[in-house]
mmCIF file of C-alpha atoms and ligand atoms in Angstrom:
data_model
loop_
_atom_site.group_PDB
_atom_site.id
_atom_site.type_symbol
_atom_site.label_atom_id
_atom_site.label_comp_id
_atom_site.label_asym_id
_atom_site.label_seq_id
_atom_site.Cartn_x
_atom_site.Cartn_y
_atom_site.Cartn_z
ATOM 1 C CA MET A 225 54.146 -12.538 38.815
ATOM 2 C CA SER A 226 50.860 -14.101 39.917
ATOM 3 C CA LYS A 227 47.662 -12.430 38.803
ATOM 4 C CA LYS A 228 45.779 -10.781 41.704
ATOM 5 C CA LEU A 229 42.688 -12.852 42.519
ATOM 6 C CA LYS A 230 39.430 -10.922 42.536
ATOM 7 C CA SER A 231 37.646 -11.187 45.878
ATOM 8 C CA LEU A 232 34.424 -13.150 45.659
ATOM 9 C CA PRO A 233 31.219 -11.223 46.426
ATOM 10 C CA ASP A 234 29.349 -12.529 49.460
ATOM 11 C CA LEU A 235 27.755 -15.952 48.882
ATOM 12 C CA HIS A 236 24.314 -14.619 49.783
ATOM 13 C CA TRP A 237 24.240 -12.951 46.350
ATOM 14 C CA PHE A 238 24.650 -16.336 44.700
ATOM 15 C CA TYR A 239 22.103 -17.973 47.025
ATOM 16 C CA GLU A 240 19.452 -15.334 46.334
ATOM 17 C CA ALA A 241 20.075 -15.456 42.576
ATOM 18 C CA SER A 242 19.853 -19.242 42.291
ATOM 19 C CA VAL A 243 17.405 -20.337 44.978
ATOM 20 C CA GLN A 244 14.878 -17.598 45.665
ATOM 21 C CA ASN A 245 11.950 -16.335 43.602
ATOM 22 C CA VAL A 246 10.124 -14.289 46.205
ATOM 23 C CA ASP A 247 7.718 -12.673 43.737
ATOM 24 C CA ASN A 248 6.523 -16.094 42.697
ATOM 25 C CA ASP A 249 6.140 -17.166 46.363
ATOM 26 C CA LEU A 250 4.177 -14.012 47.181
ATOM 27 C CA ASP A 251 2.009 -14.359 44.060
ATOM 28 C CA VAL A 252 1.178 -17.991 44.862
ATOM 29 C CA GLY A 253 0.388 -17.120 48.506
ATOM 30 C CA THR A 254 -1.757 -14.124 47.516
ATOM 31 C CA ARG A 255 -3.694 -16.144 44.929
ATOM 32 C CA ILE A 256 -4.437 -18.966 47.392
ATOM 33 C CA PHE A 257 -5.344 -16.481 50.143
ATOM 34 C CA LYS A 258 -7.772 -14.614 47.853
ATOM 35 C CA LYS A 259 -9.308 -17.894 46.668
ATOM 36 C CA HIS A 260 -10.108 -18.898 50.246
ATOM 37 C CA ARG A 261 -10.813 -15.552 51.884
ATOM 38 C CA LYS A 262 -12.168 -13.315 49.093
ATOM 39 C CA ARG A 263 -9.930 -10.472 50.252
ATOM 40 C CA LYS A 264 -6.332 -9.393 49.742
ATOM 41 C CA PRO A 265 -3.724 -10.363 52.347
ATOM 42 C CA LEU A 266 -2.024 -7.380 53.970
ATOM 43 C CA THR A 267 0.407 -8.772 56.519
ATOM 44 C CA VAL A 268 3.121 -11.381 56.096
ATOM 45 C CA ARG A 269 5.560 -13.178 58.369
ATOM 46 C CA GLU A 270 8.697 -14.721 56.862
ATOM 47 C CA ASP A 271 10.079 -17.408 59.167
ATOM 48 C CA PHE A 272 13.716 -18.503 58.748
ATOM 49 C CA CYS A 273 13.924 -15.205 56.842
ATOM 50 C CA GLY A 274 17.718 -15.158 56.410
ATOM 51 C CA THR A 275 18.333 -12.041 54.302
ATOM 52 C CA ALA A 276 14.607 -11.107 54.542
ATOM 53 C CA LYS A 277 14.239 -10.849 50.793
ATOM 54 C CA LEU A 278 10.583 -11.925 50.807
ATOM 55 C CA ALA A 279 9.580 -9.680 53.728
ATOM 56 C CA ALA A 280 11.339 -6.697 52.135
ATOM 57 C CA ARG A 281 9.665 -7.353 48.793
ATOM 58 C CA TRP A 282 6.232 -7.558 50.459
ATOM 59 C CA VAL A 283 6.429 -4.043 51.920
ATOM 60 C CA GLU A 284 7.788 -2.767 48.611
ATOM 61 C CA ARG A 285 4.841 -4.177 46.644
ATOM 62 C CA ASN A 286 2.091 -2.069 48.232
ATOM 63 C CA LYS A 287 1.883 0.689 50.812
ATOM 64 C CA SER A 288 -0.842 -1.156 52.729
ATOM 65 C CA HIS A 289 1.530 -4.118 53.265
ATOM 66 C CA GLU A 290 3.402 -4.857 56.491
ATOM 67 C CA ALA A 291 5.897 -7.665 57.126
ATOM 68 C CA TRP A 292 7.784 -9.412 59.896
ATOM 69 C CA GLY A 293 10.895 -11.539 59.418
ATOM 70 C CA ILE A 294 12.413 -13.920 61.970
ATOM 71 C CA ASP A 295 15.836 -15.542 61.913
ATOM 72 C CA PHE A 296 18.195 -16.458 64.726
ATOM 73 C CA HIS A 297 21.407 -15.681 62.807
ATOM 74 C CA GLN A 298 22.198 -11.990 63.253
ATOM 75 C CA PRO A 299 24.999 -11.821 60.625
ATOM 76 C CA THR A 300 22.589 -13.048 57.909
ATOM 77 C CA LEU A 301 19.951 -10.568 59.066
ATOM 78 C CA ASP A 302 22.626 -7.836 58.974
ATOM 79 C CA TRP A 303 23.459 -8.714 55.360
ATOM 80 C CA GLY A 304 19.755 -8.489 54.508
ATOM 81 C CA ILE A 305 19.495 -5.127 56.288
ATOM 82 C CA LYS A 306 22.486 -3.842 54.310
ATOM 83 C CA TYR A 307 21.266 -4.967 50.891
ATOM 84 C CA ASN A 308 17.542 -5.812 50.906
ATOM 85 C CA VAL A 309 16.255 -3.348 53.513
ATOM 86 C CA SER A 310 18.444 -0.313 52.906
ATOM 87 C CA LYS A 311 17.219 0.007 49.327
ATOM 88 C CA LEU A 312 13.661 0.538 50.607
ATOM 89 C CA SER A 313 12.257 4.014 51.250
ATOM 90 C CA ASP A 314 11.983 5.214 54.883
ATOM 91 C CA GLU A 315 8.243 4.711 54.723
ATOM 92 C CA GLN A 316 8.603 1.124 53.442
ATOM 93 C CA ARG A 317 11.191 0.348 56.122
ATOM 94 C CA GLU A 318 8.743 1.426 58.841
ATOM 95 C CA ARG A 319 6.435 -1.371 57.718
ATOM 96 C CA LEU A 320 9.151 -4.029 57.973
ATOM 97 C CA HIS A 321 10.094 -5.587 61.305
ATOM 98 C CA LEU A 322 13.028 -7.979 61.642
ATOM 99 C CA LEU A 323 13.508 -10.062 64.756
ATOM 100 C CA CYS A 324 16.593 -11.995 65.722
ATOM 101 C CA GLY A 325 15.132 -15.034 67.446
ATOM 102 C CA ASP A 326 14.126 -18.676 67.304
ATOM 103 C CA VAL A 327 10.923 -19.357 65.340
ATOM 104 C CA LEU A 328 9.965 -21.813 68.090
ATOM 105 C CA GLU A 329 9.916 -18.992 70.627
ATOM 106 C CA ALA A 330 9.488 -15.624 68.876
ATOM 107 C CA GLY A 331 6.123 -13.908 69.111
ATOM 108 C CA THR A 332 4.705 -11.496 66.542
ATOM 109 C CA VAL A 333 1.330 -9.803 66.083
ATOM 110 C CA PRO A 334 -1.093 -11.992 64.083
ATOM 111 C CA VAL A 335 -0.590 -11.888 60.312
ATOM 112 C CA ASP A 336 -2.541 -12.974 57.220
ATOM 113 C CA MET A 337 0.160 -15.193 55.694
ATOM 114 C CA ALA A 338 3.153 -16.939 57.248
ATOM 115 C CA PHE A 339 5.863 -18.408 55.022
ATOM 116 C CA ALA A 340 8.541 -21.022 55.811
ATOM 117 C CA LEU A 341 10.377 -21.478 52.532
ATOM 118 C CA ASN A 342 13.217 -23.319 50.916
ATOM 119 C CA PHE A 343 12.540 -26.298 53.160
ATOM 120 C CA SER A 344 13.957 -24.440 56.185
ATOM 121 C CA PHE A 345 11.668 -26.173 58.682
ATOM 122 C CA CYS A 346 13.396 -29.486 57.792
ATOM 123 C CA VAL A 347 15.983 -28.540 60.453
ATOM 124 C CA PHE A 348 13.337 -29.803 62.869
ATOM 125 C CA LYS A 349 13.909 -33.550 62.810
ATOM 126 C CA GLU A 350 11.641 -34.578 65.667
ATOM 127 C CA ARG A 351 7.905 -34.867 65.036
ATOM 128 C CA ALA A 352 7.170 -33.189 68.400
ATOM 129 C CA THR A 353 9.362 -30.201 67.508
ATOM 130 C CA LEU A 354 7.788 -29.703 64.081
ATOM 131 C CA LEU A 355 4.335 -29.921 65.673
ATOM 132 C CA ARG A 356 5.380 -27.324 68.263
ATOM 133 C CA TYR A 357 6.562 -25.056 65.438
ATOM 134 C CA PHE A 358 3.296 -25.479 63.476
ATOM 135 C CA LYS A 359 1.339 -24.618 66.635
ATOM 136 C CA ARG A 360 3.425 -21.444 67.088
ATOM 137 C CA VAL A 361 2.630 -20.429 63.514
ATOM 138 C CA TYR A 362 -1.068 -21.177 64.034
ATOM 139 C CA GLU A 363 -1.053 -18.792 67.011
ATOM 140 C CA ALA A 364 0.754 -16.146 64.946
ATOM 141 C CA LEU A 365 -1.993 -16.053 62.285
ATOM 142 C CA ASN A 366 -5.169 -13.986 62.047
ATOM 143 C CA ASN A 367 -8.378 -16.039 62.298
ATOM 144 C CA ASP A 368 -8.498 -16.293 58.505
ATOM 145 C CA GLY A 369 -4.714 -16.668 58.118
ATOM 146 C CA LEU A 370 -2.788 -19.104 55.923
ATOM 147 C CA PHE A 371 0.568 -20.812 56.417
ATOM 148 C CA LEU A 372 2.640 -21.656 53.330
ATOM 149 C CA LEU A 373 5.630 -23.928 53.388
ATOM 150 C CA ASP A 374 7.459 -25.726 50.621
ATOM 151 C CA ILE A 375 8.947 -29.193 50.358
ATOM 152 C CA TYR A 376 10.700 -31.192 47.679
ATOM 153 C CA GLY A 377 10.213 -34.825 46.807
ATOM 154 C CA GLY A 378 10.051 -37.344 44.000
ATOM 155 C CA THR A 379 11.788 -40.639 43.350
ATOM 156 C CA GLU A 380 15.230 -38.958 43.087
ATOM 157 C CA SER A 381 14.856 -37.012 46.334
ATOM 158 C CA VAL A 382 15.533 -40.138 48.366
ATOM 159 C CA MET A 383 18.944 -41.004 46.976
ATOM 160 C CA ALA A 384 22.456 -39.605 47.029
ATOM 161 C CA LYS A 385 23.113 -37.604 43.858
ATOM 162 C CA SER A 386 25.072 -34.592 42.685
ATOM 163 C CA ASP A 387 24.068 -34.144 39.052
ATOM 164 C CA ASP A 388 21.466 -31.435 39.538
ATOM 165 C CA VAL A 389 23.120 -28.513 37.736
ATOM 166 C CA ARG A 390 21.406 -25.282 36.695
ATOM 167 C CA GLU A 391 22.812 -22.327 34.768
ATOM 168 C CA ILE A 392 21.975 -19.119 36.658
ATOM 169 C CA PRO A 393 21.955 -15.688 34.961
ATOM 170 C CA GLY A 394 24.786 -13.392 36.063
ATOM 171 C CA PHE A 395 24.235 -10.190 38.038
ATOM 172 C CA LYS A 396 25.992 -7.041 39.232
ATOM 173 C CA THR A 397 26.425 -6.249 42.942
ATOM 174 C CA PRO A 398 25.751 -2.712 44.250
ATOM 175 C CA GLU A 399 29.549 -2.391 44.628
ATOM 176 C CA GLY A 400 29.745 -2.805 40.840
ATOM 177 C CA VAL A 401 31.181 -6.342 40.726
ATOM 178 C CA LYS A 402 29.887 -8.040 37.587
ATOM 179 C CA ILE A 403 29.237 -11.779 37.855
ATOM 180 C CA SER A 404 28.822 -13.774 34.623
ATOM 181 C CA ASP A 405 26.325 -16.577 34.258
ATOM 182 C CA PHE A 406 27.313 -19.261 36.767
ATOM 183 C CA GLU A 407 26.477 -22.854 37.708
ATOM 184 C CA TYR A 408 24.441 -23.904 40.729
ATOM 185 C CA ILE A 409 24.890 -27.532 41.785
ATOM 186 C CA TRP A 410 22.569 -29.284 44.252
ATOM 187 C CA GLU A 411 24.116 -32.315 45.926
ATOM 188 C CA GLN A 412 22.254 -34.827 48.047
ATOM 189 C CA ALA A 413 25.322 -36.241 49.766
ATOM 190 C CA GLU A 414 23.581 -38.577 52.202
ATOM 191 C CA TYR A 415 20.124 -39.994 52.681
ATOM 192 C CA ASN A 416 19.099 -42.381 55.432
ATOM 193 C CA PRO A 417 15.898 -44.282 54.546
ATOM 194 C CA ILE A 418 15.339 -45.250 58.170
ATOM 195 C CA THR A 419 15.194 -41.686 59.505
ATOM 196 C CA HIS A 420 14.715 -39.689 56.274
ATOM 197 C CA GLU A 421 17.689 -37.607 57.401
ATOM 198 C CA THR A 422 19.536 -36.084 54.475
ATOM 199 C CA LEU A 423 22.714 -34.051 54.128
ATOM 200 C CA CYS A 424 22.672 -31.664 51.166
ATOM 201 C CA HIS A 425 25.079 -29.082 49.787
ATOM 202 C CA ILE A 426 24.913 -26.179 47.374
ATOM 203 C CA HIS A 427 28.046 -25.737 45.251
ATOM 204 C CA PHE A 428 28.706 -22.997 42.709
ATOM 205 C CA LYS A 429 30.980 -22.797 39.665
ATOM 206 C CA ILE A 430 31.603 -19.130 39.012
ATOM 207 C CA PRO A 431 33.551 -17.976 35.942
ATOM 208 C CA GLY A 432 36.635 -16.078 37.081
ATOM 209 C CA TYR A 433 36.353 -17.416 40.623
ATOM 210 C CA GLY A 434 36.284 -21.194 40.132
ATOM 211 C CA PRO A 435 34.350 -23.815 42.060
ATOM 212 C CA ILE A 436 32.935 -22.865 45.455
ATOM 213 C CA ASN A 437 32.321 -26.179 47.164
ATOM 214 C CA LYS A 438 29.806 -26.548 49.991
ATOM 215 C CA ALA A 439 28.820 -22.896 49.818
ATOM 216 C CA PHE A 440 25.773 -23.874 51.875
ATOM 217 C CA SER A 441 25.082 -27.176 53.661
ATOM 218 C CA TYR A 442 21.859 -28.535 55.110
ATOM 219 C CA ASP A 443 21.391 -31.270 57.682
ATOM 220 C CA TRP A 444 17.693 -32.017 57.384
ATOM 221 C CA ARG A 445 14.919 -34.511 57.815
ATOM 222 C CA LEU A 446 13.092 -34.782 54.499
ATOM 223 C CA TRP A 447 9.459 -34.676 55.585
ATOM 224 C CA THR A 448 6.817 -36.273 53.361
ATOM 225 C CA LEU A 449 3.620 -34.643 52.110
ATOM 226 C CA PRO A 450 1.301 -36.846 54.208
ATOM 227 C CA GLU A 451 3.357 -36.182 57.358
ATOM 228 C CA LEU A 452 3.167 -32.414 56.793
ATOM 229 C CA GLN A 453 -0.561 -32.433 56.106
ATOM 230 C CA GLU A 454 -1.250 -34.564 59.181
ATOM 231 C CA LEU A 455 0.918 -32.369 61.407
ATOM 232 C CA LEU A 456 -0.832 -29.204 60.213
ATOM 233 C CA ILE A 457 -4.208 -30.701 61.109
ATOM 234 C CA GLU A 458 -2.802 -31.829 64.460
ATOM 235 C CA ALA A 459 -1.628 -28.255 65.045
ATOM 236 C CA CYS A 460 -5.316 -27.207 64.676
ATOM 237 C CA PHE A 461 -5.320 -25.972 61.064
ATOM 238 C CA SER A 462 -8.780 -26.729 59.635
ATOM 239 C CA LYS A 463 -7.380 -27.900 56.299
ATOM 240 C CA ALA A 464 -4.071 -28.712 54.665
ATOM 241 C CA GLU A 465 -3.745 -28.445 50.888
ATOM 242 C CA VAL A 466 -0.972 -29.407 48.471
ATOM 243 C CA TYR A 467 -0.159 -27.295 45.415
ATOM 244 C CA LEU A 468 2.079 -28.747 42.690
ATOM 245 C CA HIS A 469 3.407 -27.678 39.309
ATOM 246 C CA ASP A 470 3.386 -29.302 35.891
ATOM 247 C CA PHE A 471 6.399 -29.599 33.602
ATOM 248 C CA ASN A 472 7.352 -27.668 30.466
ATOM 249 C CA ASP A 473 8.709 -29.256 27.269
ATOM 250 C CA ASP A 474 12.258 -29.221 28.733
ATOM 251 C CA GLY A 475 11.073 -31.254 31.709
ATOM 252 C CA GLU A 476 11.439 -28.250 34.049
ATOM 253 C CA SER A 477 8.770 -27.040 36.473
ATOM 254 C CA ASP A 478 6.314 -24.707 34.729
ATOM 255 C CA GLU A 479 6.052 -22.805 38.056
ATOM 256 C CA ILE A 480 2.254 -22.869 37.855
ATOM 257 C CA PHE A 481 0.961 -24.314 41.100
ATOM 258 C CA ARG A 482 -2.444 -25.987 41.219
ATOM 259 C CA ARG A 483 -4.173 -27.788 44.057
ATOM 260 C CA ARG A 484 -3.623 -31.550 43.731
ATOM 261 C CA THR A 485 -4.877 -34.608 45.493
ATOM 262 C CA THR A 486 -3.103 -37.041 43.137
ATOM 263 C CA TYR A 487 0.138 -36.609 41.200
ATOM 264 C CA GLU A 488 2.341 -38.727 38.982
ATOM 265 C CA ASN A 489 5.287 -40.237 40.891
ATOM 266 C CA VAL A 490 7.904 -38.241 38.953
ATOM 267 C CA LEU A 491 11.665 -37.905 39.562
ATOM 268 C CA GLY A 492 11.454 -34.571 41.318
ATOM 269 C CA TRP A 493 9.008 -31.856 42.336
ATOM 270 C CA VAL A 494 8.664 -28.895 44.708
ATOM 271 C CA ALA A 495 5.287 -28.432 46.397
ATOM 272 C CA TYR A 496 3.680 -25.717 48.485
ATOM 273 C CA VAL A 497 1.813 -27.119 51.450
ATOM 274 C CA VAL A 498 -0.800 -24.721 52.783
ATOM 275 C CA GLY A 499 -2.287 -24.797 56.262
ATOM 276 C CA ILE A 500 -5.639 -23.039 56.410
ATOM 277 C CA LYS A 501 -6.610 -21.735 59.834
HETATM 278 C C1 SAM B 833 17.832 -22.060 54.081
HETATM 279 S S1 SAM B 833 17.908 -20.473 54.904
HETATM 280 C C2 SAM B 833 16.413 -19.767 54.303
HETATM 281 C C3 SAM B 833 16.597 -18.396 53.724
HETATM 282 C C4 SAM B 833 15.408 -17.825 52.995
HETATM 283 N N1 SAM B 833 14.316 -17.496 53.886
HETATM 284 C C5 SAM B 833 14.913 -18.699 51.869
HETATM 285 O O1 SAM B 833 13.701 -18.936 51.772
HETATM 286 O O2 SAM B 833 15.695 -19.124 51.032
HETATM 287 C C6 SAM B 833 17.533 -20.997 56.542
HETATM 288 C C7 SAM B 833 17.606 -19.902 57.595
HETATM 289 O O3 SAM B 833 16.935 -20.386 58.754
HETATM 290 C C8 SAM B 833 17.586 -19.876 59.918
HETATM 291 N N2 SAM B 833 17.169 -20.737 61.040
HETATM 292 C C9 SAM B 833 17.401 -22.073 61.214
HETATM 293 N N3 SAM B 833 16.779 -22.509 62.334
HETATM 294 C C10 SAM B 833 16.125 -21.441 62.869
HETATM 295 C C11 SAM B 833 15.291 -21.269 64.002
HETATM 296 N N4 SAM B 833 14.997 -22.282 64.828
HETATM 297 N N5 SAM B 833 14.775 -20.038 64.243
HETATM 298 C C12 SAM B 833 15.062 -19.004 63.423
HETATM 299 N N6 SAM B 833 15.844 -19.108 62.328
HETATM 300 C C13 SAM B 833 16.370 -20.315 62.053
HETATM 301 C C14 SAM B 833 19.065 -19.873 59.538
HETATM 302 O O4 SAM B 833 19.785 -18.938 60.310
HETATM 303 C C15 SAM B 833 19.002 -19.504 58.046
HETATM 304 O O5 SAM B 833 19.174 -18.120 57.846
#
């Protein structure tokens, strides 16, 4: 008799566990905001929010915090409402506002910090569209607001490769399903040097469940740091800054982000680009 297969918990659990570190994002944003503005940021907008993990964490961190999250995919927002929002108190939930809409169109009250993370804006492949998006964000910021986005690069970012494997600590879902440590694999399946278009996939290898191929796929334009800085200035930001990490003894990012104007041309890096209104 065949053994009954366990049903796999929703893939968003695996995505959040392997890709997101919202406390680090919020800490970096807060530190840069305080450096420039000599006050604490209070309001945050998470664009491309997906499961709204960052927005939910922001309202949880302090009772003076308020957050907005925008995503145009209602089922992903619903998953976030079920797992990231429902665990908040009623009072915290009142300070969190999720909108199902297109970031190119949606309007929110002005905020202190806007985030567009995990390279989500790379879905915009046309320069004019990315500029339009940056202008929308500019309008959605307070007069002393900051916009933080992230981008990856390095000599290996512009080639097809599938050997980027990380071991991710296991976790337990609220339904009590225990997941052992699992593998996250980042594949750059295609890269076109003429357009900088790239097709990437996230695969997982999960003990007890096997390989989950193409759990998430991304059809992007890989924007460069100078393009992003120039577009931010064109969108009326007064300054655009780049923050980059160093490497620990294992060759991994040390996750400490400092402002840089020069950087060694290493194999791979992830930068925060900050538009200062
Ligand atoms: C890579 S996920 C990002 C999830 C999460 N915020 C993170 O940082 O990892 C990209 C999300 O962007 C959303 N998205 C893509 N284009 C969008 C648009 N034009 N307006 C709003 N949401 C969009 C998708 O529905 C998806 O949930």
